[in-house]
Coordinates of C-alpha atoms in Angstrom, one line a residue:
Chain H
X14 CA 271.2 23.9 230.0
X15 CA 270.8 22.5 226.3
X16 CA 268.7 24.1 223.5
X17 CA 268.3 23.2 220.2
X18 CA 270.9 24.9 218.7
X19 CA 273.3 22.3 216.8
X20 CA 276.8 23.0 218.1
X21 CA 277.7 19.9 215.7
X22 CA 275.6 17.8 213.0
X23 CA 277.4 15.0 211.0
X24 CA 274.9 13.3 208.0
X25 CA 276.7 10.1 207.0
X26 CA 280.5 11.0 208.4
X27 CA 283.1 9.0 206.8
X28 CA 286.6 9.0 207.0
X29 CA 289.2 5.9 205.4
X30 CA 293.0 6.2 204.8
X31 CA 295.5 4.6 202.2
X32 CA 297.8 2.8 203.7
X33 CA 300.7 2.8 200.8
X34 CA 302.4 0.0 200.2
X35 CA 306.1 0.0 197.8
X36 CA 304.8 -2.4 196.0
X37 CA 301.1 -2.7 193.8
X38 CA 298.5 0.0 195.1
X39 CA 298.0 1.5 198.9
X40 CA 295.7 -0.5 200.5
X41 CA 292.0 1.4 202.0
X42 CA 291.2 1.4 206.2
X43 CA 288.0 2.1 206.8
X44 CA 288.0 4.5 210.7
X45 CA 284.7 6.5 210.0
X46 CA 282.1 4.5 208.0
X47 CA 279.4 6.6 207.9
X48 CA 277.8 8.6 211.2
X49 CA 275.3 10.9 212.0
X50 CA 275.9 12.6 214.5
X51 CA 274.2 15.8 216.1
X52 CA 275.4 17.6 219.4
X53 CA 273.5 20.8 220.6
X54 CA 274.8 23.7 222.8
X55 CA 275.3 23.3 226.3
X56 CA 275.0 19.0 226.1
X57 CA 278.3 16.9 227.6
X58 CA 278.2 14.7 224.7
X59 CA 280.2 11.3 225.1
X60 CA 281.4 8.9 222.1
X61 CA 282.5 5.8 224.0
X62 CA 284.2 2.3 222.3
X63 CA 287.6 0.5 222.3
X64 CA 290.0 1.5 220.9
X65 CA 290.1 1.6 217.3
X66 CA 286.3 2.4 217.1
X67 CA 287.2 5.0 215.1
X68 CA 285.4 8.0 217.9
X69 CA 289.6 10.0 217.4
X70 CA 289.2 9.8 213.4
X71 CA 285.8 11.4 214.7
X72 CA 287.4 14.1 216.7
X73 CA 290.4 15.2 214.3
X74 CA 287.8 15.8 211.3
X75 CA 285.8 18.4 214.5
X76 CA 289.4 19.6 215.2
X77 CA 289.5 20.4 211.3
X78 CA 292.5 18.8 211.5
X79 CA 291.9 15.7 208.9
X80 CA 289.6 16.5 205.7
X81 CA 286.5 14.3 205.9
X82 CA 286.6 11.5 203.2
X83 CA 282.5 11.8 202.5
X84 CA 278.8 12.8 204.0
X85 CA 279.0 15.4 205.9
X86 CA 279.7 17.7 209.1
X87 CA 279.2 20.9 209.6
X88 CA 280.7 22.9 213.3
X89 CA 278.7 25.6 213.9
X90 CA 277.0 25.1 210.6
X91 CA 280.1 25.8 209.0
X92 CA 282.7 23.3 206.7
X93 CA 285.8 22.7 208.3
X94 CA 287.3 22.1 204.5
X95 CA 286.7 26.2 203.8
X96 CA 286.6 27.9 208.1
X97 CA 289.0 25.7 209.6
X98 CA 290.5 28.9 211.5
X99 CA 287.3 30.4 212.1
X100 CA 285.5 27.7 213.4
X101 CA 289.2 26.5 215.3
X102 CA 289.1 29.7 217.3
X103 CA 286.1 28.5 218.7
X104 CA 286.6 25.1 220.2
X105 CA 289.1 24.1 222.9
X106 CA 291.0 21.2 222.1
X107 CA 292.7 18.8 224.8
X108 CA 294.6 15.9 222.7
X109 CA 295.2 12.7 223.6
X110 CA 298.6 13.1 223.3
X111 CA 299.9 16.0 225.4
X112 CA 301.5 18.4 222.7
X113 CA 302.5 20.7 226.3
X114 CA 305.5 23.0 224.6
X115 CA 308.3 21.1 227.5
X116 CA 311.2 24.2 225.6
X117 CA 308.5 26.6 227.9
X118 CA 307.7 26.8 231.3
X119 CA 303.8 26.9 232.5
X120 CA 302.9 30.1 231.9
X121 CA 305.0 30.9 228.8
X122 CA 302.5 27.7 227.6
X123 CA 299.4 29.2 227.6
X124 CA 300.7 32.4 227.3
X125 CA 301.6 32.2 223.8
X126 CA 299.0 29.5 223.0
X127 CA 296.4 32.3 223.9
X128 CA 299.0 34.5 221.2
X129 CA 297.6 32.2 218.1
X130 CA 294.1 32.8 219.1
X131 CA 294.9 36.5 218.4
X132 CA 294.3 37.7 221.8
X133 CA 295.8 41.0 223.0
X134 CA 298.4 40.2 225.8
X135 CA 296.5 41.7 228.8
X136 CA 293.5 40.0 228.1
X137 CA 295.6 36.9 228.2
X138 CA 297.2 37.4 231.1
X139 CA 293.8 37.6 233.1
X140 CA 292.6 34.3 232.1
X141 CA 296.3 32.5 232.7
X142 CA 295.4 34.2 236.0
X143 CA 292.1 32.4 235.7
X144 CA 292.6 29.6 234.4
X145 CA 295.8 27.7 236.0
X146 CA 293.7 28.6 239.8
X147 CA 291.3 26.8 238.1
X148 CA 293.1 23.5 237.4
X149 CA 295.1 24.3 241.0
X150 CA 298.8 24.9 239.3
X151 CA 299.1 28.3 240.3
X152 CA 302.4 27.6 241.9
X153 CA 303.6 25.7 239.4
X154 CA 303.2 29.1 237.3
X155 CA 306.8 29.4 236.6
X156 CA 307.8 25.3 237.0
X157 CA 309.5 23.6 233.2
X158 CA 307.1 21.8 231.4
X159 CA 308.8 18.7 232.3
X160 CA 308.8 18.2 236.0
X161 CA 305.0 18.4 235.7
X162 CA 303.1 14.5 236.8
X163 CA 300.8 13.2 234.9
X164 CA 297.8 14.7 236.3
X165 CA 299.7 18.2 236.4
X166 CA 300.2 18.0 232.6
X167 CA 296.4 17.4 232.0
X168 CA 295.3 19.5 234.1
X169 CA 297.6 22.4 232.6
X170 CA 296.2 20.7 229.2
X171 CA 292.8 21.4 229.7
X172 CA 294.2 25.1 231.0
X173 CA 295.0 26.0 227.7
X174 CA 292.2 24.5 225.5
X175 CA 289.9 26.9 227.4
X176 CA 292.1 30.7 227.1
X177 CA 290.0 31.4 224.0
X178 CA 286.8 30.7 225.5
X179 CA 286.0 28.3 223.4
X180 CA 282.1 27.2 222.8
X181 CA 282.8 24.1 222.3
X182 CA 285.5 21.6 224.2
X183 CA 286.6 19.2 223.0
X184 CA 288.3 16.6 224.9
X185 CA 290.0 12.7 224.0
X186 CA 290.7 10.5 226.7
X187 CA 290.6 13.1 229.0
X188 CA 292.0 10.7 231.7
X189 CA 293.6 8.0 230.1
X190 CA 296.7 6.7 231.7
X191 CA 296.1 9.2 235.3
X192 CA 296.3 7.5 238.4
X193 CA 292.7 7.4 240.2
X194 CA 293.4 10.4 242.3
X195 CA 294.8 12.5 238.9
X196 CA 291.1 11.2 237.6
X197 CA 288.7 12.7 239.9
X198 CA 290.8 15.8 239.7
X199 CA 289.8 16.2 236.1
X200 CA 286.6 14.5 236.0
X201 CA 285.1 17.6 239.0
X202 CA 286.5 20.1 236.8
X203 CA 285.4 18.9 233.6
X204 CA 282.0 18.5 235.3
X205 CA 282.0 22.7 236.4
X206 CA 282.8 23.8 233.1
X207 CA 280.0 21.6 231.9
X208 CA 278.2 23.4 235.3
X209 CA 279.0 26.7 233.5
X210 CA 277.2 26.0 229.8
X211 CA 280.5 24.7 228.3
X212 CA 279.2 21.9 225.7
X213 CA 281.9 18.7 226.3
X214 CA 281.8 16.6 224.2
X215 CA 284.5 13.6 224.8
X216 CA 285.5 10.4 224.0
X217 CA 286.7 8.0 226.2
X218 CA 286.9 3.8 226.2
X219 CA 285.7 4.3 229.8
X220 CA 282.9 3.0 231.2
X221 CA 282.6 5.1 234.3
X222 CA 283.9 7.9 232.2
X223 CA 281.1 8.3 230.1
X224 CA 279.1 7.8 232.9
X225 CA 280.2 10.6 235.2
X226 CA 280.2 13.2 232.3
X227 CA 278.3 12.6 229.3
X228 CA 274.5 13.7 229.1
X229 CA 274.6 12.0 225.9
X230 CA 276.8 9.0 224.4
X231 CA 276.4 7.1 220.8
X232 CA 278.5 3.6 221.9
X233 CA 281.1 3.3 218.4
X234 CA 282.0 -0.2 217.0
X235 CA 284.7 -0.8 214.2
X236 CA 283.2 2.9 212.9
X237 CA 279.6 2.5 213.4
X238 CA 277.5 4.2 216.1
X239 CA 275.7 1.2 217.7
X240 CA 273.2 2.7 219.9
X241 CA 272.4 6.2 221.2
X242 CA 270.8 7.8 224.4
X243 CA 271.6 8.8 227.9
X244 CA 273.4 6.1 229.9
X245 CA 270.3 5.6 232.1
X246 CA 268.3 5.1 228.5
X247 CA 271.3 2.6 227.1
X248 CA 271.4 0.7 230.1
X249 CA 267.4 0.7 231.0
X250 CA 267.5 -0.6 227.0
X251 CA 270.1 -3.2 226.3
X252 CA 270.8 -4.6 229.7
X253 CA 269.1 -5.6 233.3
X254 CA 269.1 -4.0 236.2
X255 CA 271.4 -5.5 238.1
X256 CA 274.4 -8.6 237.2
X257 CA 275.4 -11.3 238.9
X258 CA 279.0 -12.2 238.3
X259 CA 280.4 -15.9 238.9
X260 CA 283.9 -16.9 238.6
X261 CA 284.5 -21.0 239.2
X262 CA 288.0 -21.8 238.3
X263 CA 290.6 -22.4 235.6
X264 CA 288.6 -22.9 232.2
X265 CA 285.7 -24.3 234.2
X266 CA 282.9 -21.1 233.5
X267 CA 282.0 -21.8 229.8
X268 CA 281.5 -25.5 230.8
X269 CA 279.5 -24.3 233.2
X270 CA 277.9 -22.1 231.6
X271 CA 274.9 -24.3 230.0
X272 CA 273.5 -25.2 234.3
X273 CA 272.6 -21.4 235.5
X274 CA 271.5 -20.1 231.6
X275 CA 268.2 -20.7 232.6
X276 CA 268.8 -18.5 236.2
X277 CA 268.8 -15.1 234.4
X278 CA 267.1 -13.4 231.4
X279 CA 270.7 -13.8 229.3
X280 CA 274.8 -14.6 229.9
X281 CA 277.9 -13.7 229.1
X282 CA 280.6 -16.5 229.5
X283 CA 283.5 -14.2 229.8
X284 CA 287.0 -16.0 229.5
X285 CA 287.4 -15.5 233.6
X286 CA 283.8 -15.1 234.7
X287 CA 279.6 -15.6 233.9
X288 CA 278.0 -12.3 233.6
X289 CA 274.3 -13.7 234.9
X290 CA 272.1 -11.0 233.7
X291 CA 268.7 -10.1 235.6
X292 CA 267.0 -8.0 237.8
X293 CA 267.5 -9.8 240.9
X294 CA 271.1 -10.3 241.1
X295 CA 271.2 -11.8 244.5
X296 CA 267.9 -13.8 243.9
X297 CA 270.3 -15.7 241.2
X298 CA 272.9 -16.4 243.1
X299 CA 271.4 -17.7 246.1
X300 CA 269.8 -20.3 243.1
X301 CA 272.9 -21.2 241.6
X302 CA 274.1 -21.8 245.3
X303 CA 271.1 -24.4 245.8
X304 CA 271.8 -26.3 242.7
X305 CA 274.3 -27.6 244.0
X306 CA 277.5 -24.8 242.0
X307 CA 279.9 -23.8 244.5
X308 CA 281.6 -20.6 243.0
X309 CA 285.1 -19.2 243.7
X310 CA 284.4 -15.6 244.0
X311 CA 280.7 -14.4 243.4
X312 CA 279.2 -10.4 242.6
X313 CA 276.1 -8.7 242.7
X314 CA 276.1 -5.4 241.5
X315 CA 274.1 -2.5 239.1
X316 CA 274.7 -2.9 235.7
X317 CA 276.7 -0.4 233.4
X318 CA 277.9 0.5 229.7
X319 CA 280.7 -1.9 229.8
X320 CA 277.4 -4.1 230.1
X321 CA 275.8 -2.9 227.0
X322 CA 279.2 -2.8 225.1
X323 CA 279.1 -5.9 226.0
X324 CA 276.0 -7.1 224.9
X325 CA 276.3 -4.3 221.1
X326 CA 279.5 -5.9 220.1
X327 CA 280.1 -9.2 222.2
X328 CA 283.3 -7.8 223.3
X329 CA 284.1 -6.3 226.5
X330 CA 285.5 -2.0 225.9
X331 CA 289.2 -2.6 227.1
X332 CA 289.7 -5.4 224.6
Chain E
X11 CA 283.1 31.3 239.9
X12 CA 282.3 31.0 236.3
X13 CA 285.0 30.9 233.9
X14 CA 284.4 30.5 230.5
X15 CA 281.4 32.3 228.3
X16 CA 281.5 35.0 230.9
X17 CA 282.4 38.5 229.1
X18 CA 285.7 38.8 232.1
X19 CA 286.6 40.7 229.1
X20 CA 284.5 41.1 225.6
X21 CA 288.0 40.1 223.4
X22 CA 287.1 37.4 221.5
X23 CA 289.9 34.8 219.6
X24 CA 289.7 34.9 216.2
X25 CA 292.0 33.6 213.1
X26 CA 295.2 36.2 213.0
X27 CA 296.7 37.7 209.6
X28 CA 300.1 36.3 208.7
X29 CA 302.1 38.7 209.7
X30 CA 301.1 38.6 212.5
X31 CA 301.3 34.5 212.8
X32 CA 304.9 35.4 212.1
X33 CA 305.8 37.6 215.0
X34 CA 303.9 34.8 217.1
X35 CA 306.4 31.3 215.9
X36 CA 309.4 34.0 215.9
X37 CA 308.3 34.7 218.9
X38 CA 307.8 31.6 220.2
X39 CA 311.1 30.8 219.2
X40 CA 313.1 33.8 221.0
X41 CA 311.2 32.4 224.4
X42 CA 312.2 28.8 223.9
X43 CA 316.2 30.0 222.7
X44 CA 316.0 32.3 226.0
X45 CA 317.5 29.8 228.1
X46 CA 319.7 28.1 225.9
X47 CA 321.4 31.2 224.8
X48 CA 324.7 29.7 225.0
X49 CA 323.7 26.2 222.2
X50 CA 322.3 30.5 220.1
X51 CA 325.7 31.4 220.7
X52 CA 328.2 28.1 219.9
X53 CA 326.1 27.7 216.0
X54 CA 327.6 31.2 215.5
X55 CA 331.2 30.2 216.3
X56 CA 332.6 28.0 213.6
X57 CA 332.7 30.3 210.4
X58 CA 335.2 32.4 213.1
X59 CA 337.1 29.9 213.9
X60 CA 337.8 29.6 210.0
X61 CA 338.7 32.4 209.6
X62 CA 340.8 33.0 212.1
X63 CA 342.0 29.7 211.4
X64 CA 342.6 29.4 207.3
X65 CA 341.4 33.2 206.5
X66 CA 344.4 35.1 208.9
X67 CA 346.2 32.1 209.8
X68 CA 346.6 30.3 206.0
X69 CA 346.4 34.1 204.5
X70 CA 349.5 34.7 206.7
X71 CA 351.8 32.1 203.9
X72 CA 349.4 33.3 200.9
X73 CA 351.1 36.1 198.2
X74 CA 349.9 37.2 195.3
X75 CA 346.9 36.5 195.5
X76 CA 343.6 37.6 192.7
X77 CA 340.6 37.9 193.1
X78 CA 338.6 39.8 189.7
X79 CA 341.6 40.3 188.1
X80 CA 343.2 42.6 191.5
X81 CA 345.5 41.8 194.0
X82 CA 343.6 41.2 197.3
X83 CA 344.8 39.6 200.2
X84 CA 343.9 36.0 201.4
X85 CA 341.9 37.2 204.6
X86 CA 339.6 39.2 202.4
X87 CA 339.1 36.9 199.6
X88 CA 337.7 34.2 202.6
X89 CA 336.2 36.6 205.5
X90 CA 332.5 36.9 203.3
X91 CA 333.1 33.3 202.2
X92 CA 332.4 32.5 206.4
X93 CA 329.1 35.4 206.9
X94 CA 327.4 33.3 203.5
X95 CA 328.8 30.1 205.6
X96 CA 327.6 31.2 208.9
X97 CA 324.0 32.9 207.5
X98 CA 323.8 28.9 205.6
X99 CA 324.8 27.8 209.0
X100 CA 322.2 29.8 211.2
X101 CA 318.7 28.8 209.1
X102 CA 320.0 24.8 208.5
X103 CA 320.6 24.6 212.4
X104 CA 317.2 25.0 213.2
X105 CA 315.2 24.5 209.9
X106 CA 316.3 20.9 210.0
X107 CA 317.5 19.5 213.5
X108 CA 315.0 21.8 215.3
X109 CA 312.2 21.9 212.4
X110 CA 312.6 17.5 213.2
X111 CA 312.3 17.6 216.8
X112 CA 309.4 20.0 216.0
X113 CA 307.4 17.8 213.8
X114 CA 308.2 13.8 214.9
X115 CA 308.8 14.8 218.6
X116 CA 307.7 17.6 220.0
X117 CA 304.6 17.9 218.3
X118 CA 304.9 21.1 218.9
X119 CA 302.6 21.6 214.8
X120 CA 300.1 19.6 215.9
X121 CA 299.5 22.1 219.0
X122 CA 299.6 25.0 216.9
X123 CA 296.9 23.8 214.8
X124 CA 294.9 23.4 217.0
X125 CA 294.6 27.5 217.8
X126 CA 293.1 29.2 213.9
X127 CA 297.6 29.0 212.8
X128 CA 297.5 26.9 209.4
X129 CA 300.1 25.1 208.2
X130 CA 301.4 27.9 206.6
X131 CA 301.4 29.5 209.6
X132 CA 303.8 27.4 210.8
X133 CA 306.0 27.2 207.4
X134 CA 306.8 30.8 206.8
X135 CA 307.0 31.7 210.9
X136 CA 309.9 28.9 211.5
X137 CA 311.2 29.8 207.7
X138 CA 310.9 33.0 209.4
X139 CA 312.3 32.3 212.8
X140 CA 315.7 30.2 210.4
X141 CA 316.2 33.7 208.3
X142 CA 316.3 35.5 211.7
X143 CA 319.1 33.7 213.3
X144 CA 320.3 33.4 209.9
X145 CA 320.6 36.8 209.4
X146 CA 321.4 36.9 213.5
X147 CA 325.3 35.3 213.2
X148 CA 326.1 37.1 209.8
X149 CA 325.3 40.7 211.2
X150 CA 327.5 39.8 214.0
X151 CA 330.3 38.6 211.5
X152 CA 330.2 41.5 210.0
X153 CA 330.8 43.5 213.1
X154 CA 334.0 41.0 213.5
X155 CA 335.0 41.7 209.8
X156 CA 334.6 45.5 210.7
X157 CA 336.7 45.1 214.3
X158 CA 339.4 43.5 212.3
X159 CA 339.6 45.6 209.0
X160 CA 338.1 43.4 207.0
X161 CA 335.2 45.7 204.5
X162 CA 336.6 47.0 201.8
X163 CA 333.6 48.6 200.5
X164 CA 330.4 50.3 201.7
X165 CA 328.6 47.6 199.6
X166 CA 329.5 45.4 202.9
X167 CA 326.2 46.8 204.3
X168 CA 324.3 45.0 201.9
X169 CA 325.5 41.9 203.3
X170 CA 323.0 41.8 205.3
X171 CA 320.3 41.7 203.9
X172 CA 321.9 39.1 200.9
X173 CA 322.9 37.5 204.1
X174 CA 319.3 37.3 204.8
X175 CA 318.8 35.4 201.6
X176 CA 320.6 33.2 202.1
X177 CA 319.3 32.0 204.6
X178 CA 316.3 32.1 202.8
X179 CA 316.9 29.6 200.4
X180 CA 318.7 27.6 203.1
X181 CA 316.2 27.7 205.5
X182 CA 312.6 26.8 203.6
X183 CA 315.4 24.3 201.2
X184 CA 316.4 22.8 204.6
X185 CA 312.6 22.6 205.8
X186 CA 311.5 21.0 202.6
X187 CA 314.3 18.5 203.1
X188 CA 313.4 17.8 206.8
X189 CA 310.2 16.5 206.1
X190 CA 310.7 13.4 204.1
X191 CA 313.3 12.5 207.4
X192 CA 312.0 9.8 209.1
X193 CA 314.7 9.3 212.4
X194 CA 318.1 11.3 213.2
X195 CA 320.1 9.0 211.5
X196 CA 319.0 10.3 207.8
X197 CA 320.7 13.9 209.2
X198 CA 323.8 12.0 208.8
X199 CA 322.9 13.5 204.8
X200 CA 322.4 17.0 206.3
X201 CA 326.4 17.4 207.0
X202 CA 327.1 14.7 203.8
X203 CA 325.9 17.9 201.4
X204 CA 326.6 21.2 203.8
X205 CA 330.3 20.3 204.6
X206 CA 331.6 19.8 201.2
X207 CA 329.5 23.1 200.0
X208 CA 331.0 24.9 203.0
X209 CA 334.3 24.0 201.9
X210 CA 334.2 23.7 198.0
X211 CA 331.9 26.4 197.2
X212 CA 334.5 29.4 196.8
X213 CA 334.8 29.7 200.1
X214 CA 338.9 29.6 200.8
X215 CA 339.7 29.8 196.7
X216 CA 338.4 30.2 193.7
X217 CA 335.9 28.4 191.0
X218 CA 338.9 29.2 188.6
X219 CA 340.5 26.1 190.0
X220 CA 338.4 23.8 189.3
X221 CA 338.6 21.8 185.9
X222 CA 335.0 23.4 183.5
X223 CA 332.0 20.9 184.1
X224 CA 333.0 20.7 187.8
X225 CA 333.2 24.5 187.5
X226 CA 329.9 24.5 186.5
X227 CA 328.7 22.6 189.1
X228 CA 329.7 24.3 192.0
X229 CA 328.5 27.4 190.3
X230 CA 325.0 25.7 190.6
X231 CA 324.9 25.4 194.3
X232 CA 323.2 27.8 197.0
X233 CA 326.2 28.3 198.9
X234 CA 328.2 29.1 195.7
X235 CA 325.7 31.8 194.8
X236 CA 325.7 33.4 198.7
X237 CA 329.4 33.2 198.5
X238 CA 329.7 35.1 195.7
X239 CA 327.3 37.7 196.2
X240 CA 328.6 38.8 199.8
X241 CA 332.3 38.7 198.1
X242 CA 330.8 41.1 195.1
X243 CA 329.5 43.2 197.7
X244 CA 333.0 43.4 200.4
X245 CA 334.3 44.1 197.1
X246 CA 331.9 46.3 195.6
X247 CA 332.3 44.7 192.4
X248 CA 328.6 44.0 192.0
X249 CA 328.2 42.8 188.3
X250 CA 324.7 41.4 186.5
X251 CA 326.4 37.9 188.0
X252 CA 324.7 39.5 191.7
X253 CA 321.6 40.0 190.3
X254 CA 321.7 35.7 189.9
X255 CA 322.1 35.1 192.7
X256 CA 319.7 37.5 194.5
X257 CA 317.0 35.3 191.7
X258 CA 318.4 32.7 192.4
X259 CA 318.2 32.4 196.3
X260 CA 314.7 34.1 196.6
X261 CA 313.0 31.4 193.9
X262 CA 314.8 28.6 196.2
X263 CA 313.6 30.3 199.1
X264 CA 310.2 30.5 197.9
X265 CA 309.8 26.9 196.1
X266 CA 311.1 25.4 199.6
X267 CA 308.0 26.7 201.5
X268 CA 305.4 25.8 198.9
X269 CA 307.2 22.0 199.4
X270 CA 307.1 22.6 203.3
X271 CA 303.6 23.5 203.6
X272 CA 302.1 20.8 201.4
X273 CA 304.1 18.2 202.9
X274 CA 303.1 19.9 206.5
X275 CA 299.8 19.2 205.0
X276 CA 300.3 15.8 204.5
X277 CA 302.0 14.8 207.3
X278 CA 299.7 16.6 210.2
X279 CA 296.4 16.8 208.3
X280 CA 295.9 13.4 207.6

């Protein structure tokens, strides 16, 4: 699917905010501290990281609604500072918070939005029919936005972001706050878009979402990129194949960690459990029990991006 | 189903021209008010009620009222003031409460800035809407005046464009001030500014009633400029002062728009 055309390229990209205070000079806060990113056509590109990692700031700069503080950013080879409207006419944006127009119904939301892209009336009408069908909201065309469920609002936002047939679709935390069923519907739709060759750029703090959707990922933490690769590459590079999770009583986990340290390649101590990184989880678990230790619960699983993140930053994504 | 990147039509998204953008924002507001026509209509009522109560009611007991050296009916004096006030009301309702809601709660402008629209498009479009609302109110008011035989000069035809100037000035300044507001409480200041202007800007009695210094203050308020402009038109008493009012109102409108655009940049393009 992907070719060599660069859709987004960032070199040493920075974003800082000055927090003004009434007394004294403002304090400068750096949200993005010099990142290099290349997104090629047809790729689903993920930014994975906890809240506050700088993902949303990066997205806002790409959407041309946040001036670049330093470094270089090009979208379709154009500079957002001078070609904002041109760039925005070619991208679709699905923001973190739904920004639907509550005073208009579902159909009108799409219609007005489509017209903002300079598209003729009949073209917008045709596309609305297609898009409502695509996100399964045809029956809701005349519904008020307020009466839609969270999942439906998200689907409407996705439909809206596709009205200009964008070359890049930007999704900031597309499924945050949705129940599991609604998330799977969204993932399914995004997957179809990906198959149609739309370049997807998404941010998420859900590792399962990143694994499901992203071909390439950057892991961000505190404004910098700490790792880059496909989900599989990252797991192979930064984790073992399997993880044995063992949970002792409250407060005992840390104290017991030294007794199992030699049973795995690496042991992570979390407040509520120990993670033993090994290529054979069952074996490690047998060894633990063989030492007379009696964990309250145990679990053997494959390593995920969560483990990659833990390894890279010493923190879990939920923090 | 091939949905994207397949040419169903050859239409390509593009940045819209400034005039188109204004039209689209006005259209969006029309759509939203289609379901709230009652709210739209009630905004018009206040000056009409004042015309009946003060202009006509109180007017019955006012005798020998003079304006511009001529004896005129008191209601003929009050009516043009109410045209100006209805233009102010119409423009300010959306430029303050409506604009604040769209900016802070509805995130409507964030939505627009995800499209090729710019902050200048947003500022111009919203101002155009305020202007239109003010214009509709004053046009309706002129119709009321005509029906009641309160129009004494053909110049009155120009009252509607004059009311649009009032809408321009109040709409732009109202929006500019609104960008500085932090919460709904701050709108008390709007009421605090509007009510005295409404009561004391030569709407119900001439400025000659004031001591000199206060008269100067009143003559500098935008509503006063609008009121005298409308009155000069309905009574046919145009002068160089009318041109001053026009320039003053246009300057406020343009200045306000510049501030709105800069503030939107600051608030939305962080």
